[in-house]
Structure formats: C-alpha cells, structure tokens
Short mmCIF file of C-alpha atoms and ligand atoms in Angstrom, two decimals:
data_model
loop_
_atom_site.label_atom_id
_atom_site.label_comp_id
_atom_site.label_asym_id
_atom_site.label_seq_id
_atom_site.Cartn_x
_atom_site.Cartn_y
_atom_site.Cartn_z
CA MET A 23 0.48 -0.21 -0.23
CA THR A 24 0.34 3.69 0.57
CA ALA A 25 1.22 6.22 -2.19
CA PRO A 26 0.02 9.46 -1.00
CA LEU A 27 -4.34 9.05 -1.73
CA ALA A 28 -4.92 12.83 -1.84
CA ALA A 29 -3.71 13.96 -5.71
CA SER A 30 -3.86 17.45 -5.89
CA ALA A 31 -4.89 19.75 -8.77
CA ALA A 32 -0.44 20.85 -8.60
CA ASP A 33 0.38 16.71 -8.81
CA ALA A 34 -1.93 15.77 -12.28
CA VAL A 35 0.88 16.42 -14.64
CA SER A 36 0.41 17.34 -18.98
CA SER A 37 0.16 14.36 -20.61
CA ALA A 38 1.40 13.38 -23.78
CA SER A 39 -1.51 12.32 -25.93
CA VAL A 40 -0.49 10.02 -28.42
CA ILE A 41 -3.47 9.47 -30.16
CA GLU A 42 -5.29 13.38 -30.38
CA LYS A 43 -9.48 12.63 -30.31
CA ARG A 44 -10.80 11.86 -33.70
CA PRO A 45 -14.39 13.23 -34.22
CA LEU A 46 -16.78 10.95 -33.94
CA GLN A 47 -18.45 11.08 -37.81
CA HIS A 48 -14.80 9.58 -38.30
CA TYR A 49 -15.61 7.16 -36.86
CA VAL A 50 -17.24 4.45 -39.51
CA ALA A 51 -18.12 1.13 -39.10
CA PRO A 52 -16.48 -2.20 -40.13
CA ASP A 53 -18.90 -3.66 -43.05
CA LYS A 54 -16.77 -7.15 -42.82
CA PRO A 55 -16.66 -9.70 -39.83
CA SER A 56 -13.05 -9.78 -37.63
CA LEU A 57 -11.92 -13.56 -36.64
CA VAL A 58 -10.19 -11.94 -34.37
CA GLY A 59 -11.79 -13.06 -30.92
CA LEU A 60 -13.84 -16.19 -32.02
CA THR A 61 -13.10 -19.46 -30.48
CA ARG A 62 -11.70 -22.40 -32.07
CA ASN A 63 -14.86 -23.67 -33.12
CA GLY A 64 -16.40 -20.56 -34.21
CA LEU A 65 -12.57 -19.78 -36.68
CA ALA A 66 -13.86 -23.31 -38.28
CA ALA A 67 -17.26 -22.12 -39.24
CA ALA A 68 -15.92 -18.93 -41.04
CA LEU A 69 -12.87 -21.37 -42.86
CA GLY A 70 -15.49 -23.56 -43.78
CA SER A 71 -17.90 -21.06 -44.41
CA ILE A 72 -15.16 -20.32 -47.09
CA GLY A 73 -14.49 -23.98 -48.07
CA VAL A 74 -12.00 -24.86 -46.46
CA PRO A 75 -12.94 -28.76 -46.52
CA GLU A 76 -13.12 -29.55 -42.40
CA ARG A 77 -10.36 -32.95 -42.85
CA GLN A 78 -8.14 -29.20 -42.47
CA GLN A 79 -9.49 -27.16 -41.20
CA ARG A 80 -7.46 -28.33 -37.16
CA MET A 81 -5.03 -27.56 -38.72
CA ARG A 82 -5.52 -24.07 -40.71
CA VAL A 83 -8.00 -22.53 -37.64
CA GLN A 84 -3.89 -23.52 -35.63
CA GLN A 85 -2.32 -21.85 -38.20
CA VAL A 86 -5.04 -18.43 -38.12
CA TRP A 87 -4.40 -19.29 -34.27
CA HIS A 88 -0.32 -18.15 -34.10
CA TRP A 89 -0.75 -15.58 -36.70
CA LEU A 90 -3.89 -14.23 -34.92
CA TYR A 91 -2.18 -14.26 -31.04
CA VAL A 92 1.52 -15.19 -31.39
CA ARG A 93 2.70 -13.23 -33.62
CA GLY A 94 -0.09 -10.25 -34.01
CA ALA A 95 -0.32 -10.46 -37.72
CA LYS A 96 -2.56 -6.88 -38.29
CA ASP A 97 -3.73 -8.52 -42.56
CA PHE A 98 -4.42 -11.45 -43.50
CA ASP A 99 -0.89 -10.82 -45.99
CA ALA A 100 1.55 -11.54 -43.07
CA MET A 101 0.55 -15.18 -42.99
CA THR A 102 2.73 -16.70 -44.87
CA THR A 103 1.65 -20.54 -43.87
CA LEU A 104 -1.27 -19.76 -45.64
CA SER A 105 -1.50 -20.44 -49.24
CA LYS A 106 -2.08 -16.55 -51.23
CA ASP A 107 -5.13 -18.18 -52.29
CA LEU A 108 -6.34 -19.24 -48.94
CA ARG A 109 -5.26 -15.33 -47.48
CA ALA A 110 -6.79 -13.45 -50.59
CA ALA A 111 -10.28 -15.51 -50.10
CA LEU A 112 -10.34 -14.75 -45.92
CA ALA A 113 -9.53 -11.40 -46.75
CA GLN A 114 -12.78 -11.00 -49.15
CA LYS A 115 -15.15 -12.08 -45.98
CA PHE A 116 -13.21 -11.69 -43.32
CA THR A 117 -11.23 -9.18 -41.03
CA LEU A 118 -8.77 -8.66 -38.28
CA GLU A 119 -9.45 -5.08 -37.10
CA ARG A 120 -9.89 -4.17 -33.09
CA PRO A 121 -12.49 -1.78 -32.17
CA ASP A 122 -11.44 0.94 -33.11
CA ILE A 123 -8.82 3.18 -31.55
CA ALA A 124 -10.03 7.26 -31.16
CA ALA A 125 -8.04 8.13 -28.46
CA GLU A 126 -4.57 6.87 -26.66
CA GLN A 127 -3.44 8.20 -23.81
CA ILE A 128 0.24 7.93 -22.37
CA SER A 129 0.66 8.67 -18.07
CA VAL A 130 4.08 10.17 -17.45
CA ASP A 131 3.93 6.37 -14.55
CA GLY A 132 3.54 4.50 -17.46
CA THR A 133 -0.19 4.20 -17.96
CA ARG A 134 -2.09 4.54 -19.90
CA LYS A 135 -5.82 4.64 -21.68
CA TRP A 136 -7.52 3.60 -24.47
CA LEU A 137 -11.49 5.54 -25.83
CA LEU A 138 -12.22 2.21 -28.05
CA ARG A 139 -15.19 3.12 -31.01
CA LEU A 140 -17.59 -0.17 -31.27
CA PRO A 141 -20.54 -0.08 -34.02
CA GLY A 142 -23.45 1.29 -32.19
CA GLU A 143 -27.11 0.09 -33.28
CA ILE A 144 -28.75 3.53 -34.69
CA ASP A 145 -27.29 6.01 -37.77
CA GLY A 146 -23.71 4.36 -37.08
CA ARG A 147 -23.67 6.53 -34.50
CA PRO A 148 -21.46 4.06 -33.20
CA HIS A 149 -20.36 3.46 -29.20
CA GLU A 150 -16.72 4.14 -26.62
CA VAL A 151 -15.61 1.36 -23.99
CA GLU A 152 -12.14 2.06 -22.34
CA CYS A 153 -9.56 0.46 -21.51
CA VAL A 154 -6.63 0.95 -19.78
CA TYR A 155 -2.88 -0.53 -18.96
CA ILE A 156 -1.03 -0.66 -15.24
CA PRO A 157 2.94 -0.95 -15.09
CA GLU A 158 4.44 -2.20 -12.17
CA THR A 159 7.33 -3.58 -11.90
CA ASP A 160 6.99 -7.27 -11.72
CA ARG A 161 3.67 -7.17 -13.83
CA GLY A 162 1.64 -5.64 -16.01
CA THR A 163 -2.42 -5.26 -15.78
CA LEU A 164 -4.75 -4.30 -18.78
CA CYS A 165 -7.95 -3.50 -17.54
CA ILE A 166 -10.50 -4.32 -19.59
CA SER A 167 -14.41 -3.31 -20.40
CA SER A 168 -17.61 -6.43 -21.03
CA GLN A 169 -19.88 -4.57 -21.60
CA VAL A 170 -20.73 -0.36 -22.92
CA GLY A 171 -22.35 0.99 -19.71
CA CYS A 172 -23.93 -0.77 -16.89
CA THR A 173 -27.78 -2.07 -15.78
CA LEU A 174 -26.75 -2.10 -12.47
CA ASN A 175 -27.10 1.46 -10.66
CA CYS A 176 -24.92 1.60 -8.40
CA THR A 177 -24.90 4.95 -7.11
CA PHE A 178 -21.18 5.67 -6.63
CA CYS A 179 -20.36 4.52 -10.23
CA HIS A 180 -20.06 6.80 -12.83
CA THR A 181 -20.65 4.07 -15.68
CA GLY A 182 -23.93 2.79 -13.59
CA THR A 183 -25.09 6.65 -14.49
CA GLN A 184 -24.56 6.21 -18.67
CA CYS A 185 -27.90 4.88 -19.85
CA LEU A 186 -26.57 2.93 -23.29
CA VAL A 187 -26.53 -0.27 -22.54
CA ARG A 188 -25.53 -2.90 -24.67
CA ASN A 189 -23.40 -6.72 -24.30
CA LEU A 190 -19.67 -6.40 -25.75
CA THR A 191 -18.66 -9.59 -27.81
CA ALA A 192 -15.57 -11.92 -27.43
CA GLY A 193 -13.87 -10.35 -30.09
CA GLU A 194 -14.31 -7.24 -28.53
CA ILE A 195 -13.75 -8.43 -25.38
CA VAL A 196 -9.94 -9.64 -26.44
CA GLY A 197 -9.98 -7.39 -28.88
CA GLN A 198 -9.10 -5.06 -26.03
CA VAL A 199 -6.34 -6.88 -24.82
CA VAL A 200 -5.04 -7.60 -28.90
CA LEU A 201 -5.05 -3.82 -29.82
CA ALA A 202 -3.03 -3.33 -26.40
CA CYS A 203 -0.82 -5.82 -27.10
CA ASP A 204 -0.69 -3.63 -30.28
CA ARG A 205 0.17 -0.32 -29.28
CA LEU A 206 2.55 -1.69 -26.79
CA ASN A 207 4.33 -3.73 -29.05
CA ASP A 208 4.00 -7.17 -26.89
CA TRP A 209 4.11 -9.09 -29.95
CA THR A 210 6.68 -12.21 -30.59
CA PRO A 211 7.89 -11.00 -32.83
CA SER A 212 9.46 -14.41 -35.15
CA LEU A 213 10.08 -17.99 -33.61
CA PRO A 214 8.14 -20.00 -32.61
CA SER A 215 7.05 -21.09 -35.92
CA PRO A 216 3.55 -22.54 -36.15
CA ALA A 217 4.02 -25.59 -36.48
CA SER A 218 6.59 -25.60 -33.37
CA GLY A 219 3.28 -25.19 -31.52
CA GLY A 220 3.73 -23.38 -27.46
CA GLY A 221 1.76 -19.81 -27.40
CA LYS A 222 2.58 -16.07 -26.55
CA GLY A 223 5.87 -15.82 -24.67
CA GLY A 224 6.65 -19.30 -25.04
CA GLY A 225 4.02 -20.33 -23.34
CA GLY A 226 5.59 -19.26 -20.26
CA ASP A 227 3.86 -18.31 -17.50
CA GLY A 228 3.14 -14.76 -18.27
CA GLU A 229 7.00 -13.33 -16.05
CA LYS A 230 8.66 -11.16 -19.66
CA ARG A 231 5.58 -9.73 -21.41
CA LEU A 232 3.84 -7.06 -20.91
CA VAL A 233 0.36 -7.86 -20.55
CA SER A 234 1.12 -10.13 -18.30
CA ASN A 235 -2.65 -9.76 -16.25
CA ILE A 236 -6.28 -8.95 -17.69
CA VAL A 237 -8.80 -7.76 -15.28
CA MET A 238 -12.99 -6.91 -15.21
CA MET A 239 -12.49 -4.32 -14.16
CA GLY A 240 -14.28 -1.58 -16.76
CA MET A 241 -16.89 -0.88 -17.57
CA GLY A 242 -19.88 -3.50 -17.26
CA GLU A 243 -21.38 -6.40 -15.23
CA PRO A 244 -19.43 -9.57 -16.75
CA LEU A 245 -22.11 -11.79 -15.07
CA TYR A 246 -24.21 -10.05 -17.30
CA ASN A 247 -22.98 -10.65 -20.23
CA PHE A 248 -22.19 -14.67 -19.51
CA GLU A 249 -20.99 -16.39 -23.03
CA ALA A 250 -19.09 -13.83 -24.91
CA VAL A 251 -16.86 -13.55 -21.95
CA ARG A 252 -16.26 -16.68 -21.11
CA ASP A 253 -15.62 -17.45 -24.72
CA GLY A 254 -13.50 -14.75 -24.93
CA LEU A 255 -11.61 -15.70 -21.95
CA SER A 256 -11.47 -19.34 -23.35
CA VAL A 257 -9.11 -17.36 -26.27
CA VAL A 258 -7.02 -15.14 -23.92
CA ALA A 259 -6.41 -17.89 -21.37
CA ASP A 260 -5.42 -20.45 -24.72
CA GLY A 261 -2.01 -21.98 -23.62
CA ASP A 262 -1.30 -21.77 -27.89
CA GLY A 263 -1.79 -18.15 -28.12
CA LEU A 264 -2.19 -15.18 -25.54
CA SER A 265 -1.94 -18.28 -23.07
CA LEU A 266 -1.83 -15.85 -19.82
CA SER A 267 -2.45 -18.47 -17.44
CA LYS A 268 -6.21 -17.93 -15.44
CA ARG A 269 -4.34 -17.08 -12.51
CA ARG A 270 -3.35 -14.80 -13.99
CA ILE A 271 -7.30 -13.47 -14.78
CA THR A 272 -9.51 -11.93 -11.80
CA LEU A 273 -13.78 -11.09 -13.41
CA SER A 274 -15.38 -8.36 -10.85
CA THR A 275 -18.45 -8.58 -9.93
CA SER A 276 -21.29 -6.95 -7.66
CA GLY A 277 -22.50 -10.19 -7.00
CA VAL A 278 -24.08 -11.70 -9.88
CA VAL A 279 -24.98 -14.81 -7.48
CA PRO A 280 -27.10 -16.98 -9.07
CA ASN A 281 -24.37 -16.87 -12.41
CA ILE A 282 -21.43 -17.53 -9.40
CA ALA A 283 -20.92 -21.00 -9.23
CA ARG A 284 -20.93 -21.41 -13.71
CA ALA A 285 -18.08 -18.96 -13.74
CA GLY A 286 -15.97 -20.99 -11.23
CA GLU A 287 -17.02 -23.81 -13.58
CA GLU A 288 -16.65 -21.97 -17.23
CA ILE A 289 -14.14 -19.28 -17.02
CA GLY A 290 -12.01 -20.74 -14.04
CA SER A 291 -10.68 -17.18 -13.60
CA MET A 292 -10.01 -15.64 -10.08
CA LEU A 293 -12.92 -13.77 -8.56
CA ALA A 294 -13.71 -10.45 -7.27
CA ILE A 295 -16.27 -9.04 -5.58
CA SER A 296 -17.82 -5.24 -5.48
CA LEU A 297 -18.99 -6.45 -1.43
CA HIS A 298 -18.19 -2.34 -0.87
CA ALA A 299 -20.28 -2.94 2.48
CA VAL A 300 -21.44 -4.85 5.32
CA THR A 301 -24.91 -5.04 6.17
CA ASP A 302 -27.23 -5.27 3.62
CA GLU A 303 -29.49 -1.72 4.97
CA LEU A 304 -25.98 -0.46 3.53
CA ARG A 305 -25.48 -2.21 0.42
CA ASP A 306 -28.72 -2.07 -0.84
CA GLN A 307 -28.57 1.36 -1.96
CA LEU A 308 -24.30 0.94 -2.41
CA VAL A 309 -24.94 -1.95 -4.85
CA PRO A 310 -28.90 -1.36 -5.77
CA LEU A 311 -28.58 -5.07 -6.88
CA ASN A 312 -28.06 -7.03 -2.91
CA ARG A 313 -31.22 -6.75 -3.51
CA LYS A 314 -31.67 -9.06 -5.62
CA TYR A 315 -29.75 -11.25 -4.03
CA PRO A 316 -28.38 -10.31 -1.08
CA LEU A 317 -25.31 -10.24 1.24
CA ARG A 318 -26.45 -14.06 3.16
CA GLU A 319 -26.65 -15.57 -1.28
CA LEU A 320 -23.43 -13.85 -2.05
CA LEU A 321 -20.68 -15.60 0.60
CA ASP A 322 -22.37 -18.26 0.48
CA ALA A 323 -21.78 -18.50 -3.14
CA CYS A 324 -18.01 -17.19 -2.78
CA ARG A 325 -17.80 -20.27 0.03
CA HIS A 326 -18.58 -23.08 -2.53
CA TYR A 327 -17.48 -20.82 -5.58
CA PRO A 328 -15.68 -23.85 -7.39
CA GLY A 329 -10.76 -24.42 -6.91
CA VAL A 330 -11.30 -21.49 -4.07
CA SER A 331 -8.45 -22.47 -1.86
CA ASN A 332 -6.01 -20.17 -0.27
CA ALA A 333 -3.57 -20.15 -2.89
CA ARG A 334 -6.64 -19.50 -4.55
CA ARG A 335 -8.09 -16.54 -2.68
CA ILE A 336 -11.51 -13.99 -2.93
CA THR A 337 -10.19 -10.69 -3.99
CA PHE A 338 -13.21 -8.67 -1.56
CA GLU A 339 -12.58 -5.22 -2.60
CA TYR A 340 -14.45 -2.65 -0.60
CA VAL A 341 -14.80 1.64 -1.64
CA MET A 342 -13.67 3.94 0.70
CA LEU A 343 -16.56 6.03 1.37
CA LYS A 344 -16.13 8.76 3.58
CA GLY A 345 -18.39 8.92 6.20
CA ILE A 346 -20.67 5.46 4.48
CA ASN A 347 -18.54 2.92 4.97
CA ASP A 348 -15.50 3.88 6.26
CA SER A 349 -15.83 2.52 10.47
CA LEU A 350 -13.48 1.54 12.28
CA ALA A 351 -16.69 -0.60 13.38
CA ASP A 352 -17.18 -1.71 10.18
CA ALA A 353 -14.30 -3.13 9.17
CA ARG A 354 -14.16 -5.38 12.13
CA ALA A 355 -17.65 -6.42 10.08
CA LEU A 356 -16.54 -6.99 8.09
CA VAL A 357 -13.18 -9.71 8.88
CA ARG A 358 -16.54 -10.92 11.13
CA LEU A 359 -17.98 -11.62 8.05
CA ILE A 360 -15.91 -13.17 5.73
CA LYS A 361 -14.68 -15.26 7.72
CA GLY A 362 -13.67 -18.53 6.48
CA ILE A 363 -13.39 -17.72 3.19
CA PRO A 364 -10.04 -17.19 1.57
CA ALA A 365 -10.20 -13.93 0.91
CA LYS A 366 -7.51 -10.93 0.26
CA ILE A 367 -9.42 -7.20 0.79
CA ASN A 368 -8.03 -4.63 -1.66
CA LEU A 369 -9.24 -1.10 -0.40
CA ILE A 370 -10.78 1.29 -3.08
CA PRO A 371 -10.02 5.07 -2.25
CA PHE A 372 -13.28 6.53 -3.50
CA ASN A 373 -12.44 7.52 -7.29
CA PRO A 374 -14.94 11.09 -7.01
CA TRP A 375 -16.87 11.96 -10.31
CA PRO A 376 -19.05 15.30 -11.35
CA GLY A 377 -22.50 15.52 -9.82
CA THR A 378 -21.70 12.09 -7.34
CA GLN A 379 -23.23 12.64 -3.84
CA TYR A 380 -19.90 10.41 -1.99
CA GLU A 381 -16.04 11.66 -0.64
CA CYS A 382 -13.28 10.03 -0.45
CA SER A 383 -12.28 8.75 2.87
CA ASP A 384 -9.11 10.67 4.51
CA TRP A 385 -5.95 8.41 4.14
CA GLU A 386 -6.14 8.38 7.71
CA GLN A 387 -9.16 6.80 8.53
CA ILE A 388 -8.28 3.90 5.82
CA GLU A 389 -5.07 3.62 6.90
CA LYS A 390 -6.54 2.98 10.35
CA PHE A 391 -9.07 0.61 8.52
CA SER A 392 -6.52 -1.14 7.00
CA GLU A 393 -4.71 -2.02 10.02
CA ILE A 394 -7.74 -3.42 11.36
CA VAL A 395 -7.97 -5.76 8.41
CA PHE A 396 -4.23 -6.13 8.61
CA SER A 397 -4.20 -6.99 11.79
CA ALA A 398 -7.09 -9.81 11.41
CA GLY A 399 -4.62 -11.36 9.09
CA TYR A 400 -5.79 -11.00 5.89
CA ALA A 401 -3.57 -8.04 3.48
CA SER A 402 -5.45 -4.98 2.80
CA PRO A 403 -3.96 -3.23 -0.20
CA VAL A 404 -5.15 -0.23 -0.85
CA ARG A 405 -5.28 0.50 -4.91
CA THR A 406 -1.96 2.53 -5.53
CA PRO A 407 -3.82 5.77 -6.85
CA ARG A 408 -2.51 5.24 -10.64
CA GLY A 409 -2.71 8.06 -14.29
CA ARG A 410 -3.51 11.14 -11.84
CA ASP A 411 -2.47 12.85 -15.09
CA ILE A 412 -5.25 11.14 -17.63
CA LEU A 413 -7.43 9.87 -15.14
CA ALA A 414 -7.43 6.34 -15.78
CA ALA A 415 -10.18 5.22 -14.15
CA CYS A 416 -13.52 3.43 -14.24
CA GLY A 417 -15.30 5.36 -15.95
CA GLN A 418 -13.10 7.65 -15.77
CA LEU A 419 -11.72 8.68 -19.69
CA LYS A 420 -15.59 8.85 -21.29
CA SER A 421 -15.88 11.57 -18.54
CA ALA A 422 -12.78 12.98 -19.24
CA THR A 423 -13.98 13.73 -22.89
CA GLU A 424 -16.91 14.71 -22.21
CA LYS A 425 -16.00 18.72 -22.08
CA LEU A 426 -14.98 18.46 -18.21
CA SER A 427 -14.38 22.22 -16.77
CA ALA A 428 -10.25 22.12 -16.03
CA ARG A 429 -11.48 22.11 -12.35
CA GLU A 430 -13.45 19.39 -12.36
CA ARG A 431 -10.20 17.15 -13.98
CA LEU A 432 -8.40 17.76 -11.93
CA ALA A 433 -10.50 16.77 -8.77
CA LEU A 434 -10.21 13.69 -9.97
CA ARG A 435 -8.30 11.33 -8.96
CA ALA A 436 -7.08 8.11 -10.83
CA MET A 437 -6.58 4.52 -9.54
CA ALA A 438 -4.76 1.85 -10.49
CA MET A 439 -6.84 -1.64 -11.16
CA THR A 440 -4.91 -3.65 -9.26
CA ASP A 441 -3.14 -4.51 -6.33
N1 SAH B 515 -18.70 -4.32 -12.48
C1 SAH B 515 -18.01 -5.01 -12.20
C2 SAH B 515 -17.03 -3.92 -12.49
C3 SAH B 515 -16.41 -3.56 -13.09
S1 SAH B 515 -16.12 -2.12 -12.05
C4 SAH B 515 -18.43 -4.46 -10.28
O1 SAH B 515 -19.05 -3.99 -10.32
O2 SAH B 515 -17.24 -5.26 -9.82
C5 SAH B 515 -14.87 -2.24 -11.00
C6 SAH B 515 -14.34 -1.44 -9.30
O3 SAH B 515 -14.44 -0.51 -10.04
C7 SAH B 515 -16.04 -2.60 -8.99
O4 SAH B 515 -15.20 -2.51 -7.25
C8 SAH B 515 -16.79 -1.09 -8.41
O5 SAH B 515 -17.03 -1.61 -7.43
C9 SAH B 515 -15.75 -0.36 -8.83
N2 SAH B 515 -15.34 1.20 -8.75
C10 SAH B 515 -16.88 2.18 -9.75
N3 SAH B 515 -17.01 3.21 -9.81
C11 SAH B 515 -15.73 3.83 -8.74
C12 SAH B 515 -15.42 4.35 -8.52
N4 SAH B 515 -15.69 5.46 -8.43
N5 SAH B 515 -14.30 4.81 -7.60
C13 SAH B 515 -13.89 3.62 -6.36
N6 SAH B 515 -14.17 2.05 -7.02
C14 SAH B 515 -15.19 2.29 -8.18
FE1 SF4 B 516 -22.09 -2.26 -12.69
FE2 SF4 B 516 -19.63 -2.69 -11.35
FE3 SF4 B 516 -20.57 0.30 -12.02
FE4 SF4 B 516 -22.02 -1.00 -10.07
S1 SF4 B 516 -19.94 -1.05 -9.98
S2 SF4 B 516 -22.97 0.45 -11.95
S3 SF4 B 516 -21.77 -3.64 -11.28
S4 SF4 B 516 -19.36 -1.54 -13.24
#
C-alpha cells in the first residue's frame, strides 16, 4: 500500500496524448466481420464458410491462431504459412480488425488509457468504452470492459449513470487485449514458428510480457454478459495463443449470485467481489443488486466458488466512502463477515466524479481501517492511485472527454485497478 492518496491539482501533470481524440463523424463501422476473438470452433466455422474442408480445419485454425495471438498479425498477407489463395479468400470475407482506437493517452507513470469505439445500433453512431494498462515492476495489468455502460446503477459508480447499454461481443473483449499488445509492441516477432506450437511468450506464465495480467474491472457487469466473457477469456487463456494463465485473469462482479458457481466451472478465473458494505441495509443502497441477492447468499456463493483455496483466494473489493462505510466498526464487521473464506481484501479509494454525492475517506481513516483488516490476517493493499494525469479509472476516460471544466478534471482522482 501507500502511495499518497490525496492527489492535488498540482500533482496533475499534462500528458502527451499520442492519439488525439478523433471526432465522432470520422468513425466508420467495419463492413466485414473480424476473426479476432472467435473461439476455435467459431474460427473453424469461418474457415468452413469459405470452403476449407472439414479435415483441414483443425490445422488451419492452429495456423491462423498462431498468427493472430502469438505474432499479432494485422493483415492476412502476413500469414505466410497459408497459401496465397487462402489468404485472398479470407481477406475477401473477413478482417483482422480490432476495436477502433479513438484516443490514447500515456501517463507520466506509464499508465495508458484507450478510448475505443465500437459499432452502435442507430445512425452509425458508435459506442465508446475504455481500457487501461497499468505497468508495475513485477507485472503489467490490463483493465478491460465487458459492456457498454451497465444496467446496475451502483450509486458511487459513474458507469452506472450511463443510459446506453449493450453487451460486448467476445471479439470486442479479446480485441481490447490484442490492441493493447499492438500499442505496447508486446508480440513475439519471430520464432517459435506456427509448426512448433506453443503460445505467446513461449508458453511461460507471463513473466516477461508487458500484458501479464487481466482484470475485468472496466465498464459493465461481466456476469450479465456471461457467454461472451466466457468465450473471450477462453481465447485469451488458450495456451497456443495469448496464453495468459487463468490465475492471472480476475473477473470482478457486483454479485450476480446465480452466475458465480457457473463462472468457477466454465471460466475458472480468479474472482473479485465488489462488496463495499457489511450490512444489507447499506449494501442495498450502494449496490442495488443486493436487494435481489443479499449478503448471505453472496457469501455462500463465495464459500462454494469452485477452486477456491488459500492459493486461490477471492478478492473482496471495498470502496472507501467517507462517513458511509469507513468506520472502524465496519472494518471489524468486515473481517467477521468473510471469516472462513480464503480471501484478500482490496481497499479502493473512492474516485469522485462530477455530480457524485460521495467523498473519498480521509487517508488516515483508510490507514486505520486497513490496520484492522491487516491484524485480522488479511493482506489489505490499498489500490495506489495511478495515471492521475490522464484520469485513468473506472468510467473516467469518457467523462474526461465529455467537456468537463479544467477544474473538474483536476478534481478527479485516478486509481489503479490492481492490488
Ligand atoms: N461491474 C463489476 C466490474 C466493474 S467495476 C463490479 O462492479 O465489480 C470495477 C470496480 O470498480 C468495482 O469494485 C467497482 O465497485 C469499483 N468502482 C466503481 N466506481 C468506482 C469509483 N468511482 N471509485 C472507486 N471504485 C469504483
Ligand atoms: Fe455496474 Fe460495477 Fe459500476 Fe455497479 S460498480 S454500476 S456493477 S460497473
């Protein structure tokens, strides 16, 4: 823990924006489907649709997979292990497009943030989501989105105030990882060859890679977009491609209880729960989904999360709201509440946004709270604010670009999405 929490206006450093925000009317929705993010079965079907016979499909899928997810190919011509005819046939019907990057910002601390445009439903107007990369000494974490907006209206969350909501496709979920690797130059340039198999980084568990960890903590509730999240993450974890171990992928949910066990069985990633309150009364207000799935049911689902153990702990996220949930009695109740569940507790400094009714707890209070949690035997890292100069945090990239006054921008604090 403990980079200073209070970010003053003077702390905010102007950052070099390497891709300036482009006007909306410059957006052109793709006219052909992209192969990026299809599952192996989906890719086989795509190959079948251009006449690749079934008996060749497995081998071709393996080849295309390698080009897409180890070498980061951006056009079919790069796929030199495929015949020219096959490359041409693919290019006629498909693309290798990633989500459109509308803006990119790089913080002085290396945090990067992308504003992405995705096809919309009406008038060709695109949707916008964001994606943030946070480099640390021992890892690089990419925070990705699962939906445009969110239906759940947690009262402290800016994403919940956006009215447009649509699910991201598996391709758009994987596309965020692929475009981050593009921008960070995080591809394996040459060997191993497609024939030798093995994934990105030689099949290692992510050590030397820039994007080594993924957190589904951007916009949206991943367990309300279950199939696309499951399929997208299966592509990201595939050992012959991006090859990110499931232990390095964390899915954060506000508590969609019926899908928690299913997530353990069908996705198998690490789990984070947005807890934020220790009584139903308060959680009903902060996370209205609690009225449907109250604390007792949520904690039961955590106790029975497939694969949970001391080596695979559940992370409980707790946003620090001044005078609301940050008393020392709350801290003691928190450790009592999760007793018996192999857990980590992640205290998140509240990230204010214009119009919010909440304030972030004082730093001293966060420290006292964290000491109680720590004495109860839990590591309780406080998320370090990162990328402050570029407002890199949940729901903040969009707000930053929605014509806030300079004062409001500076008033916003950013935080990292990792522990
Ligand atoms: N919908 C999922 C994942 C996205 S939100 C969920 O709620 O878990 C990722 C995390 O950011 C959640 O823990 C969420 O509660 C937290 N969060 C949302 N708005 C925040 C804010 N303004 N300040 C700090 N944390 C916030
Ligand atoms: Fe949705 Fe998560 Fe924000 Fe709640 S905290 S509104 S579930 S994105």
